[in-house]
mmCIF file of C-alpha atoms and ligand atoms in Angstrom:
data_model
loop_
_atom_site.group_PDB
_atom_site.id
_atom_site.type_symbol
_atom_site.label_atom_id
_atom_site.label_comp_id
_atom_site.label_asym_id
_atom_site.label_seq_id
_atom_site.Cartn_x
_atom_site.Cartn_y
_atom_site.Cartn_z
ATOM 1 C CA MET A 1 9.072 -17.260 14.410
ATOM 2 C CA LYS A 2 11.695 -14.801 13.135
ATOM 3 C CA ILE A 3 11.192 -11.636 11.465
ATOM 4 C CA ILE A 4 13.467 -11.036 8.529
ATOM 5 C CA PRO A 5 13.212 -6.999 7.546
ATOM 6 C CA GLY A 6 13.589 -6.522 4.209
ATOM 7 C CA ILE A 7 15.800 -2.997 3.159
ATOM 8 C CA THR A 8 12.205 -1.347 2.327
ATOM 9 C CA SER A 9 10.394 -2.438 5.193
ATOM 10 C CA GLN A 10 12.573 -2.157 8.067
ATOM 11 C CA VAL A 11 10.335 -0.115 10.525
ATOM 12 C CA LEU A 12 7.254 -1.949 9.444
ATOM 13 C CA ALA A 13 9.223 -5.215 9.914
ATOM 14 C CA THR A 14 10.519 -4.428 13.585
ATOM 15 C CA ARG A 15 6.763 -3.037 14.486
ATOM 16 C CA ILE A 16 5.739 -6.863 13.859
ATOM 17 C CA ALA A 17 8.328 -8.309 15.428
ATOM 18 C CA ALA A 18 7.532 -6.345 18.435
ATOM 19 C CA GLU A 19 3.620 -7.240 18.355
ATOM 20 C CA LEU A 20 4.585 -10.799 18.154
ATOM 21 C CA ASP A 21 7.076 -10.784 20.827
ATOM 22 C CA CYS A 22 9.670 -12.223 18.716
ATOM 23 C CA LYS A 23 12.906 -11.296 17.474
ATOM 24 C CA ALA A 24 13.614 -9.460 13.749
ATOM 25 C CA THR A 25 16.779 -11.082 12.396
ATOM 26 C CA LEU A 26 19.978 -8.847 11.325
ATOM 27 C CA CYS A 27 20.506 -8.739 7.728
ATOM 28 C CA GLU A 28 23.115 -6.769 5.291
ATOM 29 C CA TYR A 29 22.355 -5.503 2.625
ATOM 30 C CA LYS A 30 25.146 -3.695 0.169
ATOM 31 C CA ARG A 31 25.849 -2.929 -3.516
ATOM 32 C CA PHE A 32 28.813 -4.036 -5.053
ATOM 33 C CA PRO A 33 30.864 -1.731 -7.288
ATOM 34 C CA ASP A 34 29.120 -2.408 -10.506
ATOM 35 C CA GLY A 35 25.631 -1.539 -8.946
ATOM 36 C CA GLU A 36 24.844 -5.536 -7.885
ATOM 37 C CA PHE A 37 22.706 -5.879 -4.797
ATOM 38 C CA TYR A 38 24.027 -7.825 -1.882
ATOM 39 C CA THR A 39 22.006 -9.401 0.548
ATOM 40 C CA ARG A 40 23.114 -11.308 4.183
ATOM 41 C CA ILE A 41 20.621 -13.049 6.412
ATOM 42 C CA VAL A 42 23.247 -12.586 9.553
ATOM 43 C CA ASP A 43 21.656 -14.792 12.055
ATOM 44 C CA ASP A 44 21.025 -18.376 11.682
ATOM 45 C CA VAL A 45 17.226 -18.984 10.561
ATOM 46 C CA LYS A 46 18.110 -23.005 10.086
ATOM 47 C CA ASP A 47 14.932 -24.888 10.976
ATOM 48 C CA GLU A 48 13.176 -21.707 12.068
ATOM 49 C CA GLU A 49 9.908 -20.323 10.937
ATOM 50 C CA VAL A 50 10.441 -17.324 9.174
ATOM 51 C CA VAL A 51 8.399 -14.218 7.818
ATOM 52 C CA ILE A 52 10.130 -11.663 5.315
ATOM 53 C CA VAL A 53 9.107 -8.259 5.306
ATOM 54 C CA GLN A 54 9.379 -6.295 1.990
ATOM 55 C CA SER A 55 7.748 -4.151 -0.032
ATOM 56 C CA ILE A 56 7.946 -3.879 -3.612
ATOM 57 C CA ARG A 57 8.474 -0.087 -4.629
ATOM 58 C CA THR A 58 11.036 -0.261 -6.808
ATOM 59 C CA ASP A 59 13.428 -2.680 -9.096
ATOM 60 C CA SER A 60 15.914 -3.462 -6.709
ATOM 61 C CA ASP A 61 13.186 -3.994 -4.070
ATOM 62 C CA LEU A 62 12.197 -6.868 -5.867
ATOM 63 C CA ILE A 63 15.786 -8.364 -6.051
ATOM 64 C CA CYS A 64 16.096 -7.748 -2.514
ATOM 65 C CA LEU A 65 12.975 -9.714 -1.708
ATOM 66 C CA LEU A 66 14.255 -12.635 -4.064
ATOM 67 C CA GLN A 67 17.693 -12.675 -2.382
ATOM 68 C CA LEU A 68 15.975 -13.166 0.884
ATOM 69 C CA ILE A 69 13.901 -15.913 0.224
ATOM 70 C CA ASP A 70 16.947 -17.459 -1.316
ATOM 71 C CA ALA A 71 18.955 -16.866 2.034
ATOM 72 C CA ALA A 72 16.314 -18.068 3.690
ATOM 73 C CA GLU A 73 16.723 -21.646 2.072
ATOM 74 C CA GLU A 74 16.823 -23.698 5.480
ATOM 75 C CA SER A 75 14.048 -22.542 7.147
ATOM 76 C CA SER A 76 11.234 -24.920 7.696
ATOM 77 C CA ARG A 77 8.542 -22.837 6.900
ATOM 78 C CA THR A 78 8.790 -19.154 4.846
ATOM 79 C CA ARG A 79 5.877 -16.791 4.652
ATOM 80 C CA VAL A 80 6.353 -13.423 2.985
ATOM 81 C CA VAL A 81 4.275 -10.420 3.672
ATOM 82 C CA ILE A 82 4.573 -8.015 0.804
ATOM 83 C CA PRO A 83 3.161 -4.540 2.050
ATOM 84 C CA TYR A 84 3.095 -2.918 -1.095
ATOM 85 C CA LEU A 85 2.912 -4.805 -4.456
ATOM 86 C CA GLY A 86 4.268 -2.419 -6.824
ATOM 87 C CA TYR A 87 3.509 -2.960 -10.691
ATOM 88 C CA ALA A 88 0.076 -4.321 -9.782
ATOM 89 C CA ARG A 89 -1.293 -1.357 -12.089
ATOM 90 C CA GLN A 90 0.422 -2.816 -15.032
ATOM 91 C CA ASP A 91 -2.195 -6.031 -14.707
ATOM 92 C CA LYS A 92 -3.142 -6.736 -18.379
ATOM 93 C CA LYS A 93 -1.682 -5.825 -21.601
ATOM 94 C CA PHE A 94 -3.290 -2.565 -22.547
ATOM 95 C CA GLU A 95 -1.225 -2.613 -25.915
ATOM 96 C CA HIS A 96 0.131 -5.273 -27.955
ATOM 97 C CA GLY A 97 3.260 -7.023 -26.856
ATOM 98 C CA GLU A 98 3.259 -5.378 -23.329
ATOM 99 C CA ALA A 99 4.728 -7.310 -20.302
ATOM 100 C CA ILE A 100 1.990 -8.311 -17.916
ATOM 101 C CA SER A 101 4.593 -6.744 -15.204
ATOM 102 C CA ILE A 102 2.424 -7.791 -12.262
ATOM 103 C CA ARG A 103 2.513 -11.505 -13.845
ATOM 104 C CA ALA A 104 5.836 -11.463 -14.240
ATOM 105 C CA ILE A 105 6.911 -10.648 -10.700
ATOM 106 C CA ALA A 106 4.379 -13.185 -9.202
ATOM 107 C CA ARG A 107 5.871 -15.720 -11.349
ATOM 108 C CA SER A 108 9.299 -15.054 -9.911
ATOM 109 C CA ILE A 109 8.302 -14.854 -6.238
ATOM 110 C CA SER A 110 6.416 -17.951 -6.494
ATOM 111 C CA ALA A 111 9.252 -19.760 -8.211
ATOM 112 C CA ALA A 112 10.519 -20.553 -4.443
ATOM 113 C CA ASP A 113 8.769 -23.091 -2.083
ATOM 114 C CA LEU A 114 6.965 -20.397 -0.008
ATOM 115 C CA ASP A 115 4.123 -21.250 2.608
ATOM 116 C CA THR A 116 1.777 -17.865 2.124
ATOM 117 C CA ILE A 117 2.187 -14.846 0.738
ATOM 118 C CA TYR A 118 0.326 -11.884 1.852
ATOM 119 C CA VAL A 119 -0.179 -8.540 0.237
ATOM 120 C CA VAL A 120 -2.107 -5.635 1.491
ATOM 121 C CA ASN A 121 -4.735 -3.759 -0.448
ATOM 122 C CA VAL A 122 -3.614 -4.617 -3.675
ATOM 123 C CA HIS A 123 -4.645 -2.499 -6.734
ATOM 124 C CA ASN A 124 -6.673 -5.337 -8.338
ATOM 125 C CA ARG A 125 -7.162 -8.237 -6.582
ATOM 126 C CA SER A 126 -7.574 -10.624 -9.930
ATOM 127 C CA VAL A 127 -3.713 -9.905 -9.961
ATOM 128 C CA LEU A 128 -3.541 -12.886 -7.290
ATOM 129 C CA GLN A 129 -4.050 -15.205 -9.767
ATOM 130 C CA TYR A 130 -0.693 -14.755 -11.040
ATOM 131 C CA PHE A 131 0.851 -16.545 -7.919
ATOM 132 C CA ASP A 132 1.325 -19.944 -7.254
ATOM 133 C CA ALA A 133 1.610 -19.995 -3.469
ATOM 134 C CA ASP A 134 -1.352 -19.430 -1.053
ATOM 135 C CA THR A 135 -1.551 -15.530 -1.736
ATOM 136 C CA THR A 136 -4.170 -13.716 1.017
ATOM 137 C CA GLU A 137 -5.070 -9.823 0.828
ATOM 138 C CA LEU A 138 -5.292 -8.154 3.752
ATOM 139 C CA ASP A 139 -7.509 -5.118 4.168
ATOM 140 C CA ALA A 140 -5.858 -1.659 6.056
ATOM 141 C CA ALA A 141 -8.786 0.200 5.687
ATOM 142 C CA SER A 142 -9.769 -0.183 9.244
ATOM 143 C CA VAL A 143 -6.567 0.975 10.125
ATOM 144 C CA ILE A 144 -7.169 4.219 8.674
ATOM 145 C CA ALA A 145 -10.819 4.401 9.838
ATOM 146 C CA ASN A 146 -9.419 4.202 13.496
ATOM 147 C CA TYR A 147 -7.188 7.201 13.137
ATOM 148 C CA ILE A 148 -9.823 9.472 11.276
ATOM 149 C CA ALA A 149 -12.359 8.767 14.176
ATOM 150 C CA LYS A 150 -9.904 9.287 16.871
ATOM 151 C CA TYR A 151 -8.091 12.239 16.065
ATOM 152 C CA GLU A 152 -10.684 14.611 15.901
ATOM 153 C CA ILE A 153 -11.114 14.605 11.861
ATOM 154 C CA ALA A 154 -14.591 12.688 12.203
ATOM 155 C CA PRO A 155 -17.371 13.794 11.211
ATOM 156 C CA ALA A 156 -16.063 13.723 7.900
ATOM 157 C CA VAL A 157 -17.384 12.765 4.659
ATOM 158 C CA ILE A 158 -15.446 10.133 3.196
ATOM 159 C CA ILE A 159 -14.784 10.678 -0.663
ATOM 160 C CA GLY A 160 -13.022 8.496 -3.123
ATOM 161 C CA PRO A 161 -11.558 10.288 -5.892
ATOM 162 C CA ASP A 162 -13.319 8.089 -8.756
ATOM 163 C CA GLY A 163 -15.541 4.960 -9.225
ATOM 164 C CA GLY A 164 -12.455 2.749 -8.712
ATOM 165 C CA ALA A 165 -12.096 4.003 -4.939
ATOM 166 C CA THR A 166 -15.691 3.107 -4.195
ATOM 167 C CA GLU A 167 -14.920 -0.203 -2.323
ATOM 168 C CA LEU A 168 -12.352 1.374 -0.230
ATOM 169 C CA ALA A 169 -14.158 4.564 0.809
ATOM 170 C CA GLU A 170 -17.355 2.393 1.913
ATOM 171 C CA ALA A 171 -14.543 0.074 3.826
ATOM 172 C CA ILE A 172 -12.904 3.326 5.592
ATOM 173 C CA ALA A 173 -16.431 4.906 5.934
ATOM 174 C CA SER A 174 -18.595 1.529 7.589
ATOM 175 C CA PRO A 175 -16.997 0.942 10.934
ATOM 176 C CA TYR A 176 -17.749 4.441 12.322
ATOM 177 C CA GLY A 177 -21.050 5.199 10.019
ATOM 178 C CA PHE A 178 -19.112 8.465 8.278
ATOM 179 C CA GLU A 179 -20.836 9.446 5.198
ATOM 180 C CA TYR A 180 -19.219 8.276 1.784
ATOM 181 C CA ASP A 181 -19.184 8.854 -1.929
ATOM 182 C CA VAL A 182 -16.823 9.244 -5.090
ATOM 183 C CA LEU A 183 -16.248 11.808 -7.348
ATOM 184 C CA GLU A 184 -18.093 11.286 -10.959
ATOM 185 C CA LYS A 185 -17.440 12.870 -14.212
ATOM 186 C CA LYS A 186 -20.393 14.019 -16.015
ATOM 187 C CA ARG A 187 -20.547 15.416 -19.848
ATOM 188 C CA ILE A 188 -22.782 18.374 -19.787
ATOM 189 C CA THR A 189 -22.092 19.287 -23.482
ATOM 190 C CA GLY A 190 -19.426 18.334 -25.966
ATOM 191 C CA ALA A 191 -16.618 20.320 -24.429
ATOM 192 C CA GLU A 192 -17.874 20.930 -20.852
ATOM 193 C CA VAL A 193 -17.157 18.089 -18.330
ATOM 194 C CA GLU A 194 -18.607 18.714 -14.347
ATOM 195 C CA ILE A 195 -17.129 16.393 -11.603
ATOM 196 C CA LYS A 196 -18.497 16.514 -8.700
ATOM 197 C CA PRO A 197 -19.706 14.014 -5.566
ATOM 198 C CA LYS A 198 -22.269 11.251 -6.748
ATOM 199 C CA LYS A 199 -24.882 11.890 -4.211
ATOM 200 C CA LEU A 200 -23.639 14.042 -1.195
ATOM 201 C CA SER A 201 -23.046 17.923 -0.768
ATOM 202 C CA VAL A 202 -19.484 18.616 1.109
ATOM 203 C CA GLU A 203 -20.496 21.934 1.415
ATOM 204 C CA SER A 204 -19.041 23.227 4.938
ATOM 205 C CA LYS A 205 -17.886 19.939 5.508
ATOM 206 C CA LYS A 206 -14.577 18.082 6.543
ATOM 207 C CA VAL A 207 -13.786 15.574 3.780
ATOM 208 C CA VAL A 208 -11.348 12.976 3.731
ATOM 209 C CA ILE A 209 -10.439 12.242 0.112
ATOM 210 C CA VAL A 210 -9.064 8.415 0.594
ATOM 211 C CA ASP A 211 -7.305 6.504 -2.256
ATOM 212 C CA ASP A 212 -5.235 3.191 -2.088
ATOM 213 C CA ILE A 213 -2.498 4.610 -3.955
ATOM 214 C CA ILE A 214 -0.985 7.971 -4.280
ATOM 215 C CA SER A 215 1.766 8.292 -6.898
ATOM 216 C CA THR A 216 2.122 11.715 -8.482
ATOM 217 C CA GLY A 217 -0.550 13.221 -6.479
ATOM 218 C CA GLY A 218 -2.452 14.409 -9.690
ATOM 219 C CA THR A 219 -5.376 12.481 -8.810
ATOM 220 C CA ILE A 220 -5.665 13.730 -5.213
ATOM 221 C CA ALA A 221 -4.701 17.627 -6.066
ATOM 222 C CA GLU A 222 -7.365 17.439 -8.695
ATOM 223 C CA ALA A 223 -9.902 16.362 -6.443
ATOM 224 C CA ALA A 224 -9.024 18.568 -3.540
ATOM 225 C CA ALA A 225 -9.399 21.793 -5.988
ATOM 226 C CA LEU A 226 -12.664 20.809 -6.667
ATOM 227 C CA LEU A 227 -13.999 19.946 -2.941
ATOM 228 C CA THR A 228 -12.342 23.076 -2.005
ATOM 229 C CA ARG A 229 -14.366 25.032 -4.787
ATOM 230 C CA GLN A 230 -17.342 23.294 -3.645
ATOM 231 C CA GLY A 231 -17.329 24.494 -0.392
ATOM 232 C CA ALA A 232 -15.813 21.931 1.669
ATOM 233 C CA SER A 233 -14.373 23.448 4.763
ATOM 234 C CA ASP A 234 -11.060 21.096 5.697
ATOM 235 C CA ILE A 235 -9.289 18.714 3.612
ATOM 236 C CA TYR A 236 -7.560 15.519 4.500
ATOM 237 C CA VAL A 237 -6.269 12.972 2.560
ATOM 238 C CA ALA A 238 -5.492 9.266 3.507
ATOM 239 C CA CYS A 239 -4.245 6.584 1.136
ATOM 240 C CA ILE A 240 -2.890 2.783 2.011
ATOM 241 C CA HIS A 241 0.144 3.284 -0.377
ATOM 242 C CA GLY A 242 2.210 6.358 -0.223
ATOM 243 C CA VAL A 243 4.240 6.068 -3.002
ATOM 244 C CA PHE A 244 4.727 10.090 -3.113
ATOM 245 C CA VAL A 245 6.909 10.792 -6.298
ATOM 246 C CA GLN A 246 8.318 13.856 -7.549
ATOM 247 C CA ASN A 247 6.550 16.914 -6.423
ATOM 248 C CA ALA A 248 3.373 15.078 -5.196
ATOM 249 C CA VAL A 249 3.179 16.298 -1.652
ATOM 250 C CA LEU A 250 3.852 20.124 -2.528
ATOM 251 C CA ARG A 251 0.910 19.194 -5.631
ATOM 252 C CA MET A 252 -1.303 18.430 -2.991
ATOM 253 C CA HIS A 253 -0.617 21.162 -0.332
ATOM 254 C CA ASP A 254 -1.008 23.592 -3.158
ATOM 255 C CA ALA A 255 -4.606 22.100 -3.856
ATOM 256 C CA GLY A 256 -5.378 22.780 -0.147
ATOM 257 C CA VAL A 257 -5.044 19.459 1.687
ATOM 258 C CA LYS A 258 -4.767 20.271 5.252
ATOM 259 C CA GLU A 259 -3.048 16.858 6.315
ATOM 260 C CA LEU A 260 -1.609 13.730 4.612
ATOM 261 C CA ILE A 261 -2.290 10.283 5.918
ATOM 262 C CA ALA A 262 -0.632 7.233 4.774
ATOM 263 C CA THR A 263 0.037 3.579 6.395
ATOM 264 C CA ASP A 264 3.458 2.091 6.733
ATOM 265 C CA THR A 265 3.515 -0.337 3.783
ATOM 266 C CA ILE A 266 6.032 2.506 2.437
ATOM 267 C CA GLU A 267 7.402 4.122 5.120
ATOM 268 C CA SER A 268 7.457 7.725 5.181
ATOM 269 C CA VAL A 269 7.105 10.643 7.657
ATOM 270 C CA PHE A 270 3.359 10.603 6.426
ATOM 271 C CA SER A 271 3.117 6.778 7.741
ATOM 272 C CA LYS A 272 0.882 8.149 10.435
ATOM 273 C CA VAL A 273 -1.055 4.535 11.049
ATOM 274 C CA SER A 274 0.818 1.250 11.077
ATOM 275 C CA ILE A 275 -0.634 -1.847 9.495
ATOM 276 C CA ALA A 276 1.778 -3.833 12.033
ATOM 277 C CA LYS A 277 -0.681 -4.958 14.336
ATOM 278 C CA MET A 278 -2.962 -6.241 12.037
ATOM 279 C CA VAL A 279 0.191 -8.217 9.798
ATOM 280 C CA ALA A 280 0.898 -9.878 13.688
ATOM 281 C CA GLU A 281 -2.596 -11.062 14.017
ATOM 282 C CA VAL A 282 -2.775 -12.637 10.772
ATOM 283 C CA LEU A 283 0.476 -13.933 11.300
ATOM 284 C CA LYS A 284 -0.604 -15.817 14.664
ATOM 285 C CA LYS A 285 -2.929 -17.861 13.092
HETATM 286 C C1 R5P B 1 -5.221 4.265 -9.739
HETATM 287 O O1 R5P B 1 -6.239 3.860 -10.443
HETATM 288 C C2 R5P B 1 -5.350 4.569 -8.346
HETATM 289 O O2 R5P B 1 -5.960 4.204 -7.288
HETATM 290 C C3 R5P B 1 -4.698 5.910 -7.817
HETATM 291 O O3 R5P B 1 -5.802 6.721 -8.243
HETATM 292 C C4 R5P B 1 -3.498 6.214 -8.464
HETATM 293 O O4 R5P B 1 -2.337 5.644 -8.622
HETATM 294 C C5 R5P B 1 -3.229 7.466 -8.412
HETATM 295 O O5 R5P B 1 -2.087 8.115 -9.128
HETATM 296 P P1 R5P B 1 -1.423 9.965 -9.079
HETATM 297 O O6 R5P B 1 -1.232 10.065 -7.707
HETATM 298 O O7 R5P B 1 -0.156 9.668 -9.747
HETATM 299 O O8 R5P B 1 -2.783 10.399 -9.346
#
């Protein structure tokens, strides 16, 4: 098996290759003067079983993935790992005339004859229906749970910033029996809204706020400021996909966040935990 590292997932791809004790192929990436992207798999993959690893965070990440799939046409079997599947939040038409972006992307990727596609904690599982190829979702919650348990953050209360994060909060809390809850907005009067954990008190407790994606950091900053006001002793933040755009990191820091933990589905200095082993185990099967 050969691992083909896409331009955005170089470190993760190398880690997966190391876990599998196989080779990460050499690739060449550049832009032409007119801005078009160029991709080449330098090593020969003819009749080889290959796994392409490439997150889709930006438009050009998608182009790179499509080019790699095309370049690997002589392989005997092509599987694709998309650690971060961007565009998945535009999963339906919110307004008339809109594109279902993730459907357009899924269709373009599935146009090639792929064996299997793996995605990690996709924002809304129902988008998997848009892929024609066999598509499997991997869950990195336990990778984060292990970090929390190991690095003295525990015992902590796991808090999802909204109802949408309930499943993730539970999945991170369950393996080690942490308490978990989600924040809930309650309308007190026409003009007054109260936000607080549904059932638990965070007074004098360490809290880990968890979310699948952190983009602008707005959701987490609001939650962190609130939990600080409610007496949480320390606030940690953990996410699967750390997109961190604009001044996200500063916003969260200013809201009282002590430590930021992300996986390497998107590679950054906050990628303190790796999904490489989890992916390698699935690829071995
Ligand atoms: C939304 O549904 C997601 O689960 C995240 O809560 C959201 O993407 C976070 O975005 P931001 O960091 O911009 O508040």
